[in-house]
PDB file of C-alpha atoms and ligand atoms in Angstrom:
ATOM      1  CA  UNK A   1     101.316  60.419  71.428  1.00 97.00           C
ATOM      2  CA  UNK A   2     100.687  56.589  72.435  1.00 98.00           C
ATOM      3  CA  UNK A   3     101.597  54.511  75.356  1.00 98.00           C
ATOM      4  CA  UNK A   4     100.929  54.327  79.039  1.00 98.00           C
ATOM      5  CA  UNK A   5     101.463  57.040  82.020  1.00 97.00           C
ATOM      6  CA  UNK A   6     104.781  57.825  82.945  1.00 95.00           C
ATOM      7  CA  UNK A   7     105.789  56.626  79.851  1.00 97.00           C
ATOM      8  CA  UNK A   8     106.996  60.853  79.151  1.00 95.00           C
ATOM      9  CA  UNK A   9     104.219  61.082  76.361  1.00 96.00           C
ATOM     10  CA  UNK A  10     103.765  65.258  78.047  1.00 93.00           C
ATOM     11  CA  UNK A  11     107.425  65.881  77.784  1.00 92.00           C
ATOM     12  CA  UNK A  12     108.328  65.481  74.680  1.00 96.00           C
ATOM     13  CA  UNK A  13     104.644  66.724  73.253  1.00 95.00           C
ATOM     14  CA  UNK A  14     105.833  70.149  75.264  1.00 92.00           C
ATOM     15  CA  UNK A  15     109.293  70.261  73.266  1.00 93.00           C
ATOM     16  CA  UNK A  16     107.890  69.159  70.533  1.00 93.00           C
ATOM     17  CA  UNK A  17     105.044  72.201  70.403  1.00 91.00           C
ATOM     18  CA  UNK A  18     108.291  74.846  71.578  1.00 89.00           C
ATOM     19  CA  UNK A  19     110.815  72.941  68.884  1.00 90.00           C
ATOM     20  CA  UNK A  20     108.086  73.074  65.712  1.00 88.00           C
ATOM     21  CA  UNK A  21     105.133  75.387  66.672  1.00 86.00           C
ATOM     22  CA  UNK A  22     102.139  71.863  66.312  1.00 89.00           C
ATOM     23  CA  UNK A  23     100.348  72.891  69.710  1.00 94.00           C
ATOM     24  CA  UNK A  24      99.841  69.946  72.208  1.00 95.00           C
ATOM     25  CA  UNK A  25      96.449  68.631  73.185  1.00 97.00           C
ATOM     26  CA  UNK A  26      96.672  67.539  76.339  1.00 96.00           C
ATOM     27  CA  UNK A  27      93.460  66.048  77.326  1.00 97.00           C
ATOM     28  CA  UNK A  28      94.988  65.229  80.577  1.00 95.00           C
ATOM     29  CA  UNK A  29      95.998  69.113  81.199  1.00 93.00           C
ATOM     30  CA  UNK A  30      92.904  70.244  80.687  1.00 95.00           C
ATOM     31  CA  UNK A  31      90.489  68.308  83.014  1.00 96.00           C
ATOM     32  CA  UNK A  32      93.044  68.685  85.483  1.00 93.00           C
ATOM     33  CA  UNK A  33      92.509  72.840  85.071  1.00 93.00           C
ATOM     34  CA  UNK A  34      89.070  71.997  84.722  1.00 95.00           C
ATOM     35  CA  UNK A  35      89.807  70.740  88.369  1.00 94.00           C
ATOM     36  CA  UNK A  36      91.047  73.767  89.350  1.00 92.00           C
ATOM     37  CA  UNK A  37      88.380  76.326  87.844  1.00 95.00           C
ATOM     38  CA  UNK A  38      86.050  73.807  89.574  1.00 96.00           C
ATOM     39  CA  UNK A  39      84.429  73.601  86.838  1.00 96.00           C
ATOM     40  CA  UNK A  40      81.176  71.262  85.701  1.00 96.00           C
ATOM     41  CA  UNK A  41      83.532  68.909  83.925  1.00 96.00           C
ATOM     42  CA  UNK A  42      85.949  69.147  86.622  1.00 96.00           C
ATOM     43  CA  UNK A  43      83.835  68.085  89.002  1.00 96.00           C
ATOM     44  CA  UNK A  44      82.104  65.390  86.392  1.00 95.00           C
ATOM     45  CA  UNK A  45      86.040  64.366  86.031  1.00 97.00           C
ATOM     46  CA  UNK A  46      86.233  64.459  89.428  1.00 96.00           C
ATOM     47  CA  UNK A  47      86.176  60.379  90.801  1.00 95.00           C
ATOM     48  CA  UNK A  48      87.509  59.095  88.025  1.00 97.00           C
ATOM     49  CA  UNK A  49      91.163  60.823  87.906  1.00 96.00           C
ATOM     50  CA  UNK A  50      91.761  60.773  91.426  1.00 93.00           C
ATOM     51  CA  UNK A  51      90.993  56.656  91.175  1.00 93.00           C
ATOM     52  CA  UNK A  52      92.949  56.029  87.998  1.00 95.00           C
ATOM     53  CA  UNK A  53      89.836  55.105  86.437  1.00 97.00           C
ATOM     54  CA  UNK A  54      89.111  56.925  82.579  1.00 98.00           C
ATOM     55  CA  UNK A  55      86.652  60.181  82.394  1.00 98.00           C
ATOM     56  CA  UNK A  56      84.302  58.196  79.869  1.00 98.00           C
ATOM     57  CA  UNK A  57      84.452  59.080  76.057  1.00 98.00           C
ATOM     58  CA  UNK A  58      81.694  60.639  75.411  1.00 97.00           C
ATOM     59  CA  UNK A  59      83.580  63.243  77.784  1.00 97.00           C
ATOM     60  CA  UNK A  60      86.510  63.044  76.940  1.00 98.00           C
ATOM     61  CA  UNK A  61      85.141  63.410  72.984  1.00 97.00           C
ATOM     62  CA  UNK A  62      83.137  66.139  73.411  1.00 96.00           C
ATOM     63  CA  UNK A  63      86.179  68.209  74.580  1.00 96.00           C
ATOM     64  CA  UNK A  64      88.160  67.213  71.985  1.00 97.00           C
ATOM     65  CA  UNK A  65      86.431  67.873  68.885  1.00 96.00           C
ATOM     66  CA  UNK A  66      85.441  71.521  70.436  1.00 95.00           C
ATOM     67  CA  UNK A  67      89.421  71.948  71.112  1.00 96.00           C
ATOM     68  CA  UNK A  68      90.240  70.847  67.255  1.00 95.00           C
ATOM     69  CA  UNK A  69      87.754  73.100  66.249  1.00 93.00           C
ATOM     70  CA  UNK A  70      89.627  76.516  67.676  1.00 95.00           C
ATOM     71  CA  UNK A  71      91.746  77.658  64.261  1.00 93.00           C
ATOM     72  CA  UNK A  72      94.858  77.180  66.757  1.00 93.00           C
ATOM     73  CA  UNK A  73      94.536  73.830  65.153  1.00 93.00           C
ATOM     74  CA  UNK A  74      94.390  74.655  61.767  1.00 88.00           C
ATOM     75  CA  UNK A  75      97.764  73.842  60.664  1.00 84.00           C
ATOM     76  CA  UNK A  76      98.652  70.711  63.611  1.00 89.00           C
ATOM     77  CA  UNK A  77      98.891  69.340  66.465  1.00 95.00           C
ATOM     78  CA  UNK A  78     100.191  66.995  68.911  1.00 96.00           C
ATOM     79  CA  UNK A  79      97.455  64.546  70.308  1.00 97.00           C
ATOM     80  CA  UNK A  80      98.842  63.138  74.082  1.00 97.00           C
ATOM     81  CA  UNK A  81      96.356  61.131  76.157  1.00 97.00           C
ATOM     82  CA  UNK A  82      94.226  60.679  73.715  1.00 98.00           C
ATOM     83  CA  UNK A  83      92.334  58.559  72.185  1.00 98.00           C
ATOM     84  CA  UNK A  84      92.788  56.345  74.375  1.00 98.00           C
ATOM     85  CA  UNK A  85      90.320  53.444  74.238  1.00 98.00           C
ATOM     86  CA  UNK A  86      88.478  52.265  70.398  1.00 98.00           C
ATOM     87  CA  UNK A  87      85.535  53.612  70.609  1.00 98.00           C
ATOM     88  CA  UNK A  88      87.869  56.990  71.254  1.00 98.00           C
ATOM     89  CA  UNK A  89      89.330  56.722  68.404  1.00 98.00           C
ATOM     90  CA  UNK A  90      86.663  56.065  66.052  1.00 98.00           C
ATOM     91  CA  UNK A  91      85.200  59.026  66.998  1.00 98.00           C
ATOM     92  CA  UNK A  92      89.119  60.649  66.752  1.00 98.00           C
ATOM     93  CA  UNK A  93      88.705  59.544  62.489  1.00 97.00           C
ATOM     94  CA  UNK A  94      85.004  60.463  62.612  1.00 97.00           C
ATOM     95  CA  UNK A  95      86.335  64.064  63.905  1.00 96.00           C
ATOM     96  CA  UNK A  96      88.993  64.493  61.737  1.00 95.00           C
ATOM     97  CA  UNK A  97      86.771  63.884  58.829  1.00 95.00           C
ATOM     98  CA  UNK A  98      84.949  65.913  59.546  1.00 94.00           C
ATOM     99  CA  UNK A  99      87.091  68.597  59.799  1.00 92.00           C
ATOM    100  CA  UNK A 100      89.079  68.131  56.238  1.00 92.00           C
ATOM    101  CA  UNK A 101      92.868  66.758  58.225  1.00 91.00           C
ATOM    102  CA  UNK A 102      94.803  63.543  58.659  1.00 91.00           C
ATOM    103  CA  UNK A 103      96.283  61.373  61.144  1.00 95.00           C
ATOM    104  CA  UNK A 104      99.757  61.799  60.239  1.00 94.00           C
ATOM    105  CA  UNK A 105     101.439  58.586  63.123  1.00 96.00           C
ATOM    106  CA  UNK A 106     101.293  58.035  66.108  1.00 98.00           C
ATOM    107  CA  UNK A 107     104.668  57.684  68.521  1.00 97.00           C
ATOM    108  CA  UNK A 108     104.350  55.241  70.473  1.00 98.00           C
ATOM    109  CA  UNK A 109     106.391  54.994  73.106  1.00 98.00           C
ATOM    110  CA  UNK A 110     107.470  51.865  75.216  1.00 98.00           C
ATOM    111  CA  UNK A 111     108.839  51.956  78.685  1.00 98.00           C
ATOM    112  CA  UNK A 112     109.465  49.519  81.312  1.00 97.00           C
ATOM    113  CA  UNK A 113     106.713  48.695  83.714  1.00 96.00           C
ATOM    114  CA  UNK A 114     109.275  49.209  86.593  1.00 95.00           C
ATOM    115  CA  UNK A 115     110.587  52.535  85.050  1.00 96.00           C
ATOM    116  CA  UNK A 116     107.798  54.210  84.981  1.00 97.00           C
ATOM    117  CA  UNK A 117     106.608  53.160  88.188  1.00 96.00           C
ATOM    118  CA  UNK A 118     109.318  55.000  88.761  1.00 95.00           C
ATOM    119  CA  UNK A 119     109.342  58.146  87.467  1.00 95.00           C
ATOM    120  CA  UNK A 120     105.702  58.349  88.117  1.00 95.00           C
ATOM    121  CA  UNK A 121     105.966  58.195  91.849  1.00 95.00           C
ATOM    122  CA  UNK A 122     108.079  61.015  91.773  1.00 96.00           C
ATOM    123  CA  UNK A 123     106.563  63.356  89.243  1.00 95.00           C
ATOM    124  CA  UNK A 124     106.168  66.353  90.332  1.00 96.00           C
ATOM    125  CA  UNK A 125     103.588  68.575  87.974  1.00 94.00           C
ATOM    126  CA  UNK A 126     103.725  72.412  88.151  1.00 94.00           C
ATOM    127  CA  UNK A 127      99.554  73.546  89.439  1.00 92.00           C
ATOM    128  CA  UNK A 128     100.426  77.311  87.641  1.00 91.00           C
ATOM    129  CA  UNK A 129     101.286  76.071  84.156  1.00 90.00           C
ATOM    130  CA  UNK A 130     102.293  71.953  84.046  1.00 89.00           C
ATOM    131  CA  UNK A 131     105.796  71.623  84.284  1.00 90.00           C
ATOM    132  CA  UNK A 132     107.274  68.521  85.455  1.00 91.00           C
ATOM    133  CA  UNK A 133     109.779  68.003  87.752  1.00 94.00           C
ATOM    134  CA  UNK A 134     110.829  64.658  89.116  1.00 95.00           C
ATOM    135  CA  UNK A 135     112.745  64.872  92.848  1.00 95.00           C
ATOM    136  CA  UNK A 136     115.613  62.785  91.523  1.00 94.00           C
ATOM    137  CA  UNK A 137     115.627  62.636  88.076  1.00 91.00           C
ATOM    138  CA  UNK A 138     115.493  66.523  86.980  1.00 91.00           C
ATOM    139  CA  UNK A 139     114.855  68.203  90.392  1.00 96.00           C
ATOM    140  CA  UNK A 140     113.720  71.589  90.558  1.00 97.00           C
ATOM    141  CA  UNK A 141     117.285  74.168  91.127  1.00 97.00           C
ATOM    142  CA  UNK A 142     114.068  74.961  94.048  1.00 96.00           C
ATOM    143  CA  UNK A 143     112.856  72.772  95.443  1.00 95.00           C
ATOM    144  CA  UNK A 144     107.904  73.234  95.680  1.00 96.00           C
ATOM    145  CA  UNK A 145     108.621  75.765  93.085  1.00 97.00           C
ATOM    146  CA  UNK A 146     108.571  75.783  88.568  1.00 97.00           C
ATOM    147  CA  UNK A 147     111.702  76.583  86.833  1.00 97.00           C
ATOM    148  CA  UNK A 148     109.757  77.527  84.291  1.00 95.00           C
ATOM    149  CA  UNK A 149     106.963  80.060  85.850  1.00 97.00           C
ATOM    150  CA  UNK A 150     107.361  79.641  90.038  1.00 97.00           C
ATOM    151  CA  UNK A 151     104.881  78.128  90.459  1.00 96.00           C
ATOM    152  CA  UNK A 152     103.689  75.333  92.905  1.00 97.00           C
ATOM    153  CA  UNK A 153     105.454  72.141  92.206  1.00 97.00           C
ATOM    154  CA  UNK A 154     102.699  69.928  93.278  1.00 95.00           C
ATOM    155  CA  UNK A 155     101.987  65.284  94.050  1.00 95.00           C
ATOM    156  CA  UNK A 156      99.042  64.427  91.908  1.00 91.00           C
ATOM    157  CA  UNK A 157      96.622  62.105  93.505  1.00 90.00           C
ATOM    158  CA  UNK A 158      96.978  59.616  90.952  1.00 93.00           C
ATOM    159  CA  UNK A 159     101.092  60.041  90.552  1.00 95.00           C
ATOM    160  CA  UNK A 160     100.587  58.117  94.467  1.00 93.00           C
ATOM    161  CA  UNK A 161     101.596  54.342  94.777  1.00 90.00           C
ATOM    162  CA  UNK A 162      97.992  53.112  95.147  1.00 89.00           C
ATOM    163  CA  UNK A 163      96.212  54.917  92.192  1.00 95.00           C
ATOM    164  CA  UNK A 164      99.498  54.185  89.691  1.00 96.00           C
ATOM    165  CA  UNK A 165      99.117  50.868  89.419  1.00 95.00           C
ATOM    166  CA  UNK A 166      95.626  51.329  88.918  1.00 96.00           C
ATOM    167  CA  UNK A 167      95.861  52.917  85.684  1.00 97.00           C
ATOM    168  CA  UNK A 168      99.407  51.556  84.319  1.00 97.00           C
ATOM    169  CA  UNK A 169      96.573  47.540  84.367  1.00 97.00           C
ATOM    170  CA  UNK A 170      93.971  50.484  82.693  1.00 97.00           C
ATOM    171  CA  UNK A 171      96.694  51.136  80.438  1.00 98.00           C
ATOM    172  CA  UNK A 172      96.743  47.332  78.948  1.00 98.00           C
ATOM    173  CA  UNK A 173      93.109  46.761  79.164  1.00 98.00           C
ATOM    174  CA  UNK A 174      91.512  49.561  77.647  1.00 98.00           C
ATOM    175  CA  UNK A 175      94.228  51.507  75.753  1.00 98.00           C
ATOM    176  CA  UNK A 176      96.777  49.127  74.828  1.00 98.00           C
ATOM    177  CA  UNK A 177      94.347  47.684  71.739  1.00 98.00           C
ATOM    178  CA  UNK A 178      95.638  50.929  70.502  1.00 98.00           C
ATOM    179  CA  UNK A 179      98.965  49.982  69.547  1.00 98.00           C
ATOM    180  CA  UNK A 180      97.278  47.362  66.539  1.00 98.00           C
ATOM    181  CA  UNK A 181      94.751  49.450  65.607  1.00 98.00           C
ATOM    182  CA  UNK A 182      97.373  51.771  64.166  1.00 98.00           C
ATOM    183  CA  UNK A 183      99.716  49.386  63.237  1.00 98.00           C
ATOM    184  CA  UNK A 184      96.615  47.750  61.480  1.00 98.00           C
ATOM    185  CA  UNK A 185      96.533  51.853  59.719  1.00 97.00           C
ATOM    186  CA  UNK A 186     100.361  51.893  59.079  1.00 97.00           C
ATOM    187  CA  UNK A 187     100.405  55.027  61.144  1.00 97.00           C
ATOM    188  CA  UNK A 188     102.322  53.568  64.436  1.00 97.00           C
ATOM    189  CA  UNK A 189     105.918  54.407  65.403  1.00 97.00           C
ATOM    190  CA  UNK A 190     107.295  53.347  67.979  1.00 97.00           C
ATOM    191  CA  UNK A 191     110.083  54.533  70.068  1.00 98.00           C
ATOM    192  CA  UNK A 192     112.960  53.341  72.450  1.00 98.00           C
ATOM    193  CA  UNK A 193     110.680  55.859  76.107  1.00 98.00           C
ATOM    194  CA  UNK A 194     114.275  55.401  78.245  1.00 97.00           C
ATOM    195  CA  UNK A 195     116.976  57.118  78.531  1.00 95.00           C
ATOM    196  CA  UNK A 196     118.292  60.714  78.689  1.00 93.00           C
ATOM    197  CA  UNK A 197     114.609  63.775  77.457  1.00 93.00           C
ATOM    198  CA  UNK A 198     117.327  64.762  74.491  1.00 95.00           C
ATOM    199  CA  UNK A 199     117.288  61.338  72.928  1.00 97.00           C
ATOM    200  CA  UNK A 200     114.118  60.671  73.809  1.00 97.00           C
ATOM    201  CA  UNK A 201     113.781  64.177  71.837  1.00 97.00           C
ATOM    202  CA  UNK A 202     115.680  62.798  69.148  1.00 97.00           C
ATOM    203  CA  UNK A 203     114.203  59.589  68.440  1.00 97.00           C
ATOM    204  CA  UNK A 204     110.885  61.103  67.589  1.00 97.00           C
ATOM    205  CA  UNK A 205     111.756  63.547  65.503  1.00 96.00           C
ATOM    206  CA  UNK A 206     113.591  61.016  63.501  1.00 96.00           C
ATOM    207  CA  UNK A 207     110.387  59.229  63.727  1.00 96.00           C
ATOM    208  CA  UNK A 208     108.684  61.880  62.492  1.00 93.00           C
ATOM    209  CA  UNK A 209     110.632  61.880  60.016  1.00 89.00           C
ATOM    210  CA  UNK A 210     109.463  64.627  56.825  1.00 87.00           C
ATOM    211  CA  UNK A 211     106.829  65.741  59.280  1.00 86.00           C
ATOM    212  CA  UNK A 212     109.084  67.455  61.842  1.00 80.00           C
ATOM    213  CA  UNK A 213     111.023  69.605  59.136  1.00 73.00           C
TER     214      UNK A 213
HETATM  215  P1  AMP B 301      96.727  61.761  81.521  1.00 82.70           P
HETATM  216  O1  AMP B 301      97.498  63.494  82.254  1.00 82.70           O
HETATM  217  O2  AMP B 301      96.925  62.200  80.419  1.00 82.70           O
HETATM  218  O3  AMP B 301      97.977  61.032  82.427  1.00 82.70           O
HETATM  219  O4  AMP B 301      95.481  62.599  82.216  1.00 82.70           O
HETATM  220  C1  AMP B 301      95.373  61.888  83.238  1.00 82.70           C
HETATM  221  C2  AMP B 301      93.691  61.683  84.662  1.00 82.70           C
HETATM  222  O5  AMP B 301      92.387  62.351  83.235  1.00 82.70           O
HETATM  223  C3  AMP B 301      93.829  60.007  83.307  1.00 82.70           C
HETATM  224  O6  AMP B 301      93.996  59.264  84.370  1.00 82.70           O
HETATM  225  C4  AMP B 301      92.458  59.493  83.019  1.00 82.70           C
HETATM  226  O7  AMP B 301      91.338  59.185  84.363  1.00 82.70           O
HETATM  227  C5  AMP B 301      91.841  60.254  82.358  1.00 82.70           C
HETATM  228  N1  AMP B 301      92.339  61.706  80.656  1.00 82.70           N
HETATM  229  C6  AMP B 301      93.036  61.812  80.129  1.00 82.70           C
HETATM  230  N2  AMP B 301      93.228  62.090  79.122  1.00 82.70           N
HETATM  231  C7  AMP B 301      92.250  60.699  78.679  1.00 82.70           C
HETATM  232  C8  AMP B 301      91.508  60.237  77.999  1.00 82.70           C
HETATM  233  N3  AMP B 301      91.668  59.835  76.559  1.00 82.70           N
HETATM  234  N4  AMP B 301      90.274  59.381  78.750  1.00 82.70           N
HETATM  235  C9  AMP B 301      89.710  59.272  79.112  1.00 82.70           C
HETATM  236  N5  AMP B 301      90.290  59.412  80.190  1.00 82.70           N
HETATM  237  C10 AMP B 301      91.383  60.371  80.593  1.00 82.70           C
END
């Protein structure tokens, strides 16, 4: 899943995981868990994440390489938030080659910047299970409480207004070049990411075509 922060990559990836059983690998979720658990990885990543910068490529590549070796990835996985730079994409190619796997499709979710800002500023994340809610567009049944697991909903530091602008700039500079990288390989499908969650899910399923069986 490729797209700017707030495009709905995580929301759609979680739906696809439930529908098709391909495991969602969200580097953002893995890093946030590491930060909450105060592991060495979490401590190393915190400064980058909270300021809206990217975590260094070598750290992320090692993390994903370990994750892809786990047995639940043998029958398919969905990368959400990785790769985010050209060097990460090149490392992914090498990793997949080693594992004898292929990247089948790249879903590029497009959303105008004004909508991204609105979505990110109102987004709330569950501390416990990572589920997402939005104060206006999908409010939880009880304010501050996750509908799915009862955990605490909080505002990510990097979803605060001053950091959002930085993340959008970082996306344009470092991640957007991946669009051409994957277009040139014939893997790219672009998806209109504006609308209801279910509408967008149906567009994603269409774009997956034969993969969504
Ligand atoms: P996300 O939840 O995908 O928006 O990621 C939150 C933050 O985690 C990003 O703003 C980065 O600081 C960091 N991060 C997640 N994935 C990556 C990645 N592939 N490369 C570098 N940093 C990442």
